[in-house]
PDB file of C-alpha atoms in Angstrom:
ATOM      1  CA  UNK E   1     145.004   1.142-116.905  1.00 93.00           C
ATOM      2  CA  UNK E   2     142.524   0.352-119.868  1.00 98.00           C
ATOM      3  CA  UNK E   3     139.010   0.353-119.736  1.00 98.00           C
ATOM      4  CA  UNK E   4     137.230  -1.099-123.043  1.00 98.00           C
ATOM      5  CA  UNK E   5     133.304  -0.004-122.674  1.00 98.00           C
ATOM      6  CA  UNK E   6     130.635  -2.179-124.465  1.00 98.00           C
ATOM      7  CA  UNK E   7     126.851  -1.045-124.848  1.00 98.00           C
ATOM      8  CA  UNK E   8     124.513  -3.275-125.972  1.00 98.00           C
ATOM      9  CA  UNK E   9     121.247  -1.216-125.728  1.00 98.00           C
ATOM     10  CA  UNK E  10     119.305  -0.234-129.133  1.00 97.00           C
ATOM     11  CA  UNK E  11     118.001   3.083-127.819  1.00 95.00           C
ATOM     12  CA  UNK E  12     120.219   6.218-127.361  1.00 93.00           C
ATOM     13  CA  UNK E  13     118.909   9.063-125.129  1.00 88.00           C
ATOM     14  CA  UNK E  14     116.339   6.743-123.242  1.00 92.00           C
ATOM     15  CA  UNK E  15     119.281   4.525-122.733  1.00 97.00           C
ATOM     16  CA  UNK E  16     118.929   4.323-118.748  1.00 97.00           C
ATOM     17  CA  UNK E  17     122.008   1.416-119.135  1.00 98.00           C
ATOM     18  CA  UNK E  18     124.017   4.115-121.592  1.00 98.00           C
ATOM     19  CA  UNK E  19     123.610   7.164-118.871  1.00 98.00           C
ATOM     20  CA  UNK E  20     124.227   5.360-115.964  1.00 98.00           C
ATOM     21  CA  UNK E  21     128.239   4.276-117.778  1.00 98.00           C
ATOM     22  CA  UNK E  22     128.095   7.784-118.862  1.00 98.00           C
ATOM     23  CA  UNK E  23     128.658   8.484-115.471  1.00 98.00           C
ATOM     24  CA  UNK E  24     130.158   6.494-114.323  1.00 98.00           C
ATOM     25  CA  UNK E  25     133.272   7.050-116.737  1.00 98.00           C
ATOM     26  CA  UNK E  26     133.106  10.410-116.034  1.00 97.00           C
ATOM     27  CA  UNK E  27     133.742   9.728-112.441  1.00 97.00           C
ATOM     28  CA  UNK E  28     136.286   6.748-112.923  1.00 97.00           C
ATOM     29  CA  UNK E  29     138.446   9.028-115.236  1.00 97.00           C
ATOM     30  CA  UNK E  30     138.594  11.781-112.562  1.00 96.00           C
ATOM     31  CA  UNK E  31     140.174   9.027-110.183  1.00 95.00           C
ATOM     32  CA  UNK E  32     142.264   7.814-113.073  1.00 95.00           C
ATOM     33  CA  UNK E  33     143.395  10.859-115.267  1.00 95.00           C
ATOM     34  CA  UNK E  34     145.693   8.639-117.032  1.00 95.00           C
ATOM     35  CA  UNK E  35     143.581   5.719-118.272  1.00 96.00           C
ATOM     36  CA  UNK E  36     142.890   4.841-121.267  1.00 98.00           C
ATOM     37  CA  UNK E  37     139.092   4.468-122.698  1.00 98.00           C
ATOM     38  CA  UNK E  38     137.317   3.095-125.675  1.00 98.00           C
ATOM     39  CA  UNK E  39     134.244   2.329-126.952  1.00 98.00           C
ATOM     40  CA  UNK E  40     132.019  -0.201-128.241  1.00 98.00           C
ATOM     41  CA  UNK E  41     128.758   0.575-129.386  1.00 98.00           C
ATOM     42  CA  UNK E  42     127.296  -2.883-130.446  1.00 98.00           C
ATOM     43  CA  UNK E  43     124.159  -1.549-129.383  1.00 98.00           C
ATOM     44  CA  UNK E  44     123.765   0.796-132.704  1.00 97.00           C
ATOM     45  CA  UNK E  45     126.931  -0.799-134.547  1.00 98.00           C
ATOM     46  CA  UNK E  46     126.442  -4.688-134.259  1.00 97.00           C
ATOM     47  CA  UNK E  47     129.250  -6.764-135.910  1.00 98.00           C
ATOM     48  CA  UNK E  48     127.841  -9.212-138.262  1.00 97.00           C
ATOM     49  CA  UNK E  49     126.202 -12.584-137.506  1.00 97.00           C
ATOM     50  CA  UNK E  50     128.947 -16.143-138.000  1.00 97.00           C
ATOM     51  CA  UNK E  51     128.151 -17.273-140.793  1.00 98.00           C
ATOM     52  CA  UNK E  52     129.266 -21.305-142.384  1.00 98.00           C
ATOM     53  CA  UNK E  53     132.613 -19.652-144.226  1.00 98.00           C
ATOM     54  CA  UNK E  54     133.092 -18.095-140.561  1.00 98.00           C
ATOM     55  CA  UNK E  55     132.548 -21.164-138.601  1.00 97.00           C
ATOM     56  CA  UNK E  56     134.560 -23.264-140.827  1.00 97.00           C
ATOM     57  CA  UNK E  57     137.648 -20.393-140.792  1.00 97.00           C
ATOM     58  CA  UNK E  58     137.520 -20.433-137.115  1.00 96.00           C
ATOM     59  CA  UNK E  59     138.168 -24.115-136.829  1.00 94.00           C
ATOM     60  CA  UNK E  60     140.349 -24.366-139.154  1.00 95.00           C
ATOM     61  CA  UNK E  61     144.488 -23.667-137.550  1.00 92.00           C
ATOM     62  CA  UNK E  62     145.520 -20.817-138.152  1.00 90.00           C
ATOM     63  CA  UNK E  63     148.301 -21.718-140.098  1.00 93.00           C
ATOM     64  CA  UNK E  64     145.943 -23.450-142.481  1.00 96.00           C
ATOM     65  CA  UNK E  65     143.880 -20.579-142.974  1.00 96.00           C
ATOM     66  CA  UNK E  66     143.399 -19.099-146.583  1.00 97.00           C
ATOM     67  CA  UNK E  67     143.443 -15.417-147.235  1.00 97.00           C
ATOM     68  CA  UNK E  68     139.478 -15.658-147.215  1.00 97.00           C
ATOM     69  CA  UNK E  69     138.909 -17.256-144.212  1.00 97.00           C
ATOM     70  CA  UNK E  70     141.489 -14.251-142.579  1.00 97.00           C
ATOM     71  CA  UNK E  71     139.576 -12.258-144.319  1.00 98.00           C
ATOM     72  CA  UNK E  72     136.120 -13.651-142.843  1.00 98.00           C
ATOM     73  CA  UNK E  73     137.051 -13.850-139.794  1.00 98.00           C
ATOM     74  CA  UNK E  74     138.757 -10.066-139.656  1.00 98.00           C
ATOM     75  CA  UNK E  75     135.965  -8.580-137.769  1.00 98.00           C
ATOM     76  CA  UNK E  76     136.073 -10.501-135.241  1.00 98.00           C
ATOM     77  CA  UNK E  77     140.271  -9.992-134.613  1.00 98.00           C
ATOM     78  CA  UNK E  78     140.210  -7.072-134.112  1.00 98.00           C
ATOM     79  CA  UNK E  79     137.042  -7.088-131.574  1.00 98.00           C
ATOM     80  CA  UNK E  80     139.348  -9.728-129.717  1.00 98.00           C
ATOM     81  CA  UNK E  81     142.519  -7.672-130.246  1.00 98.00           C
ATOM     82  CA  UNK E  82     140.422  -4.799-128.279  1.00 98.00           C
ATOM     83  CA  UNK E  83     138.916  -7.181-125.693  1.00 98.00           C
ATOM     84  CA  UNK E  84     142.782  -8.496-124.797  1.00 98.00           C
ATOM     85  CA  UNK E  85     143.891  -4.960-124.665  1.00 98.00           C
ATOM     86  CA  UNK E  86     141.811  -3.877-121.653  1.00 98.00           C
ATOM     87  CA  UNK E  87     142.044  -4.473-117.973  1.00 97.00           C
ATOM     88  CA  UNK E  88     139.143  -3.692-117.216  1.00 98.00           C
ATOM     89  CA  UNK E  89     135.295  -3.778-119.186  1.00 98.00           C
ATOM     90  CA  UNK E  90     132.481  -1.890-118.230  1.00 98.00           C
ATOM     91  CA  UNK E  91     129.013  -3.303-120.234  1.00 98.00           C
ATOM     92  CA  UNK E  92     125.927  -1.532-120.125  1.00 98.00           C
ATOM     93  CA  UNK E  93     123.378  -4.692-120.687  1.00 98.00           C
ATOM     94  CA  UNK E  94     119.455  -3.789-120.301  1.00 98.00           C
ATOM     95  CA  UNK E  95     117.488  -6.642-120.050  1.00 97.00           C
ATOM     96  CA  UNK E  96     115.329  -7.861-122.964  1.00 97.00           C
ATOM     97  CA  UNK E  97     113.267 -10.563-122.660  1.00 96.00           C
ATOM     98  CA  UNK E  98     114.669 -11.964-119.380  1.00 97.00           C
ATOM     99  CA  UNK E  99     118.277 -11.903-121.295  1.00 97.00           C
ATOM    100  CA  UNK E 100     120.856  -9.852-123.083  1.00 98.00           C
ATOM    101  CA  UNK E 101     120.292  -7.687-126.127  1.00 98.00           C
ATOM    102  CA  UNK E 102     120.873  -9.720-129.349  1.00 98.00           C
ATOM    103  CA  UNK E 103     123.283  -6.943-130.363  1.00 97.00           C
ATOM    104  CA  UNK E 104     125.523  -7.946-127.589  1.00 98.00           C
ATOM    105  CA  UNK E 105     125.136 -12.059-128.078  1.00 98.00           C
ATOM    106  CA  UNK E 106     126.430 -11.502-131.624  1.00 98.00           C
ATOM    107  CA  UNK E 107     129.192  -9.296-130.096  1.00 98.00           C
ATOM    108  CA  UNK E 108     129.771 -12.428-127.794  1.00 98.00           C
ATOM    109  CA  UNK E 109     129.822 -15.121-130.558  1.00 98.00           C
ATOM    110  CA  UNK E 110     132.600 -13.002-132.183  1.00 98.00           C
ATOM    111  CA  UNK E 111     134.946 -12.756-129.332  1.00 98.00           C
ATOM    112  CA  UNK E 112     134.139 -15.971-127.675  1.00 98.00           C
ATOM    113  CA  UNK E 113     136.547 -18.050-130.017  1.00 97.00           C
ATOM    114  CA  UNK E 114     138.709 -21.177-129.335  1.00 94.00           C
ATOM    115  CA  UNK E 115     142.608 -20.795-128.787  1.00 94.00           C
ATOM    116  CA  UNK E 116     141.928 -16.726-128.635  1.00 96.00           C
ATOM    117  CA  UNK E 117     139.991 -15.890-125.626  1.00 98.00           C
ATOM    118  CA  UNK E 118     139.645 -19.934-124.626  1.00 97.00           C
ATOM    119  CA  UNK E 119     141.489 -23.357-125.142  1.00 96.00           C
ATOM    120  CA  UNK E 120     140.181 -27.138-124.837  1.00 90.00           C
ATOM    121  CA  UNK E 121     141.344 -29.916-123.802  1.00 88.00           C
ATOM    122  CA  UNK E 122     139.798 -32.662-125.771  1.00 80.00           C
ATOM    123  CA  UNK E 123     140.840 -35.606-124.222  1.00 83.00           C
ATOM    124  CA  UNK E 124     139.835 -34.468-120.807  1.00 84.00           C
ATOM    125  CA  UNK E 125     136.934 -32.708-122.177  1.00 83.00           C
ATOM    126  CA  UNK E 126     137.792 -29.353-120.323  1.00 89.00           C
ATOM    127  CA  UNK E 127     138.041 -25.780-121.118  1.00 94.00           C
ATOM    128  CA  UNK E 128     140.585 -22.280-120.325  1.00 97.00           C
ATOM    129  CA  UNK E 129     140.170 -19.340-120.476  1.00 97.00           C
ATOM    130  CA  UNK E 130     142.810 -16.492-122.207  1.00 98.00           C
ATOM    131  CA  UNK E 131     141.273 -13.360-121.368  1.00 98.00           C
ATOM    132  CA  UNK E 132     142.640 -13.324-117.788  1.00 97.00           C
ATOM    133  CA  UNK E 133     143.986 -10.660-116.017  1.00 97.00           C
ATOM    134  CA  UNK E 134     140.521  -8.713-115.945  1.00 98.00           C
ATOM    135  CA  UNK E 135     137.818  -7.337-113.839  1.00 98.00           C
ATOM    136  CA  UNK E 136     134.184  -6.159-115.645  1.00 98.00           C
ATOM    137  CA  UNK E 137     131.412  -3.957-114.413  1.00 98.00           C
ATOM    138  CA  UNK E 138     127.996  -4.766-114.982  1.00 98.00           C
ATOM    139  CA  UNK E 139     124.943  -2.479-115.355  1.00 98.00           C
ATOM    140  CA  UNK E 140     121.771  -4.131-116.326  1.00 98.00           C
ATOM    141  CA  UNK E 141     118.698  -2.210-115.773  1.00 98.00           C
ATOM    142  CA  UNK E 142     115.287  -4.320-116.148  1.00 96.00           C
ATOM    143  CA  UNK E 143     111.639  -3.433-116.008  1.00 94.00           C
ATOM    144  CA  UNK E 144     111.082  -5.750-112.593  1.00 93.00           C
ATOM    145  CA  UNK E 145     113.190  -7.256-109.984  1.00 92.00           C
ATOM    146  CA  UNK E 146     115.096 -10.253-111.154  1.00 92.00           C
ATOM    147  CA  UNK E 147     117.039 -10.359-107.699  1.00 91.00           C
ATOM    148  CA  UNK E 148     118.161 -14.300-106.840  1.00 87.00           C
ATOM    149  CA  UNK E 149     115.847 -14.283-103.994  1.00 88.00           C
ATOM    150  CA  UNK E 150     112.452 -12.398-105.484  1.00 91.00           C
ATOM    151  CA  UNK E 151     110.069 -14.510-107.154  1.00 90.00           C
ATOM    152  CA  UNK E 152     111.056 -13.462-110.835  1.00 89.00           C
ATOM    153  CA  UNK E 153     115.443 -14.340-109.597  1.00 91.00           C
ATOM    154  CA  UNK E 154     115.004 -17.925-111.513  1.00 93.00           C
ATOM    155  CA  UNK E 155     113.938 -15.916-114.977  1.00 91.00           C
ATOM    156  CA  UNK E 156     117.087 -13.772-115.148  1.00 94.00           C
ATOM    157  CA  UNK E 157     119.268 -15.311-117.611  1.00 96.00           C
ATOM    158  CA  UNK E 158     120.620 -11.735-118.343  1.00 97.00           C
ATOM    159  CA  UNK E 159     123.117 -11.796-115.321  1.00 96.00           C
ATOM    160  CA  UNK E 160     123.385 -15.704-115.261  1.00 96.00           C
ATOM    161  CA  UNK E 161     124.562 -15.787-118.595  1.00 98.00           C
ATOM    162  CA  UNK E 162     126.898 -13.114-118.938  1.00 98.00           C
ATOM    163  CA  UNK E 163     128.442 -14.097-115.569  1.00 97.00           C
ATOM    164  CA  UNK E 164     128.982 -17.811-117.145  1.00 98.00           C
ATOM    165  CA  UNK E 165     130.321 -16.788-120.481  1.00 98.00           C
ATOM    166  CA  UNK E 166     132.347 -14.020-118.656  1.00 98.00           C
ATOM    167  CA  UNK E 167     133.799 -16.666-116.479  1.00 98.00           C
ATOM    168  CA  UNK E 168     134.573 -19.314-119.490  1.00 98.00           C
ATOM    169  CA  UNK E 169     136.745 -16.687-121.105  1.00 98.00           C
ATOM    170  CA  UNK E 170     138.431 -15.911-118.185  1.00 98.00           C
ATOM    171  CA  UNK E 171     137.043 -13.228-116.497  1.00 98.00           C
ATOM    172  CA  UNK E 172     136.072 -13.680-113.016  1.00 97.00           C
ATOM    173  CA  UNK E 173     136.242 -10.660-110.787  1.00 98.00           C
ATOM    174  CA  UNK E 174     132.681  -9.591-112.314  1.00 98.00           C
ATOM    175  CA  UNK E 175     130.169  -6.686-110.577  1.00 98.00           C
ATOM    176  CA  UNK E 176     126.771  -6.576-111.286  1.00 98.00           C
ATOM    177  CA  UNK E 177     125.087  -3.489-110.604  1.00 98.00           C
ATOM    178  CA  UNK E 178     121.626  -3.865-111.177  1.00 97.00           C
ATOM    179  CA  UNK E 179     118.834  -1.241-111.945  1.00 98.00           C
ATOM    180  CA  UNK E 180     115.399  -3.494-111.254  1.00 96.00           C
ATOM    181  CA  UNK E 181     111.978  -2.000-110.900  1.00 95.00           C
ATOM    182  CA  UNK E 182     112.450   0.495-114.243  1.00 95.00           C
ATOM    183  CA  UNK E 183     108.738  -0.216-115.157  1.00 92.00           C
ATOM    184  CA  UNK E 184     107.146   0.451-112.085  1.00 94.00           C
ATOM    185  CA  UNK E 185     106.001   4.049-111.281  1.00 96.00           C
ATOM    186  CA  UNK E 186     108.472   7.116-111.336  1.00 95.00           C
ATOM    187  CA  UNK E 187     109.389   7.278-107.719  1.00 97.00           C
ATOM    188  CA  UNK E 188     110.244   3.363-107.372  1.00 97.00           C
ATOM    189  CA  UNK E 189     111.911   3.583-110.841  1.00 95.00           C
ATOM    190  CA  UNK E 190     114.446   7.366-109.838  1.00 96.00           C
ATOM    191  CA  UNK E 191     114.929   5.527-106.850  1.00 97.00           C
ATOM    192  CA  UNK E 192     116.515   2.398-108.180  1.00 97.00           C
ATOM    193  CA  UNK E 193     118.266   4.554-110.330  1.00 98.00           C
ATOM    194  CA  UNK E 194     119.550   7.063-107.502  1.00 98.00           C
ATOM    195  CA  UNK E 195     120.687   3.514-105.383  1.00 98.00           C
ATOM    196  CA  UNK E 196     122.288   2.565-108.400  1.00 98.00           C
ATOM    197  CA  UNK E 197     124.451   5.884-108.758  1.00 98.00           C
ATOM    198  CA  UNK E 198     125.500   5.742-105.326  1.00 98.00           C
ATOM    199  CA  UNK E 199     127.177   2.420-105.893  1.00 98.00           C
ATOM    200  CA  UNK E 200     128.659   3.868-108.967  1.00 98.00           C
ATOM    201  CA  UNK E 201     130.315   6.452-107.513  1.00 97.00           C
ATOM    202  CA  UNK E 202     131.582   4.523-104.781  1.00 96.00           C
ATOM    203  CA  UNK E 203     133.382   1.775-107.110  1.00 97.00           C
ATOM    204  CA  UNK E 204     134.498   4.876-109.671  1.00 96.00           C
ATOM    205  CA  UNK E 205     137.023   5.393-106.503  1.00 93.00           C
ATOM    206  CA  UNK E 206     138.376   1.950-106.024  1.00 92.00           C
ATOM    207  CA  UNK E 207     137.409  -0.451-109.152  1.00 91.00           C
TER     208      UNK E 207
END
């Protein structure tokens, strides 16, 4: 079992996202002494933005690649290399701005790449995805509650989105834990926070 872990948040020790998968690998590596872990901390370390020369090398075949599009487009290999080596992926994703952290969209516009983690079909105009075989884990925390059914649910693009791009590569046994309410006052926000644990440590034993 392989568990590739992905934070996205820019701060360290206030990192509620960051604790909460601190955890929560803690606990999952008690149940699984013999898994496997790494980590990637886009958060701090972002990979760099696609650029034209990337664009253009990652259209191109590969067997029509030059030695400097390889070379461009080396980065993001070997972030798909690690993404196709896990089973299982466990992203810590606070909300910012009723979406992702742009440290984790850039991660996602490396990775997300056609005929490596998706195909298409251009004559029926459909797409597959490659990275199959895998289950992710969620933790989002966010200042309010973006729940579907509360009146802020139609503003959460954060979950929506990664769910969607998630699914397009493949990936569809997702769980979202959410941590909502983290701007509200201390007893709302450890609560959400305790509720959130609880889950954790239930899934540590059977995810």
């Amino acid at each position: 079992m392989k568990l590739l872990e992905i934070q996205s948040s820019v701060r360290l020790e206030q990192s509620i996202s960051r604790a909460l998968s601190d955890e929560f690998v803690q606990l999952w590596q008690a149940h699984h002494p013999n898994a496997q872990h790494k980590q990637r901390d886009v958060g701090i370390h972002p990979p760099a933005h696609p650029t034209e020369q990337w664009t253009t090398a990652n259209y191109t075949p590969i067997d029509q690649q030059t030695s400097e599009m390889q070379a461009v487009l080396s980065d993001s290999e070997r972030l798909i290399e690690e993404l196709l080596w896990a089973d299982q992926l466990l992203l810590g994703v606070p909300m910012y701005n009723f979406s992702i952290p742009s440290t984790l969209k850039v991660y996602l516009d490396n990775i997300v790449r056609v005929n490596r983690t998706f195909v298409f079909d251009s004559e029926r105009f459909s797409f597959e995805g490659l990275a199959t075989n895998k289950k992710a884990l969620v933790i989002t925390p966010s200042a309010g509650n973006f729940a579907p059914d509360s009146s802020l649910g139609a503003m959460n693009f954060c979950e929506t989105y990664l769910r969607s791009i998630l699914n397009f590569i493949g990936i569809q046994d997702i769980t979202i834990v959410a941590v909502p309410n983290q701007f509200m006052s201390d007893a709302i926000r450890q609560r959400e926070i305790k509720q959130a644990q609880t889950t954790l440590i239930q899934l540590a034993q059977t995810w």
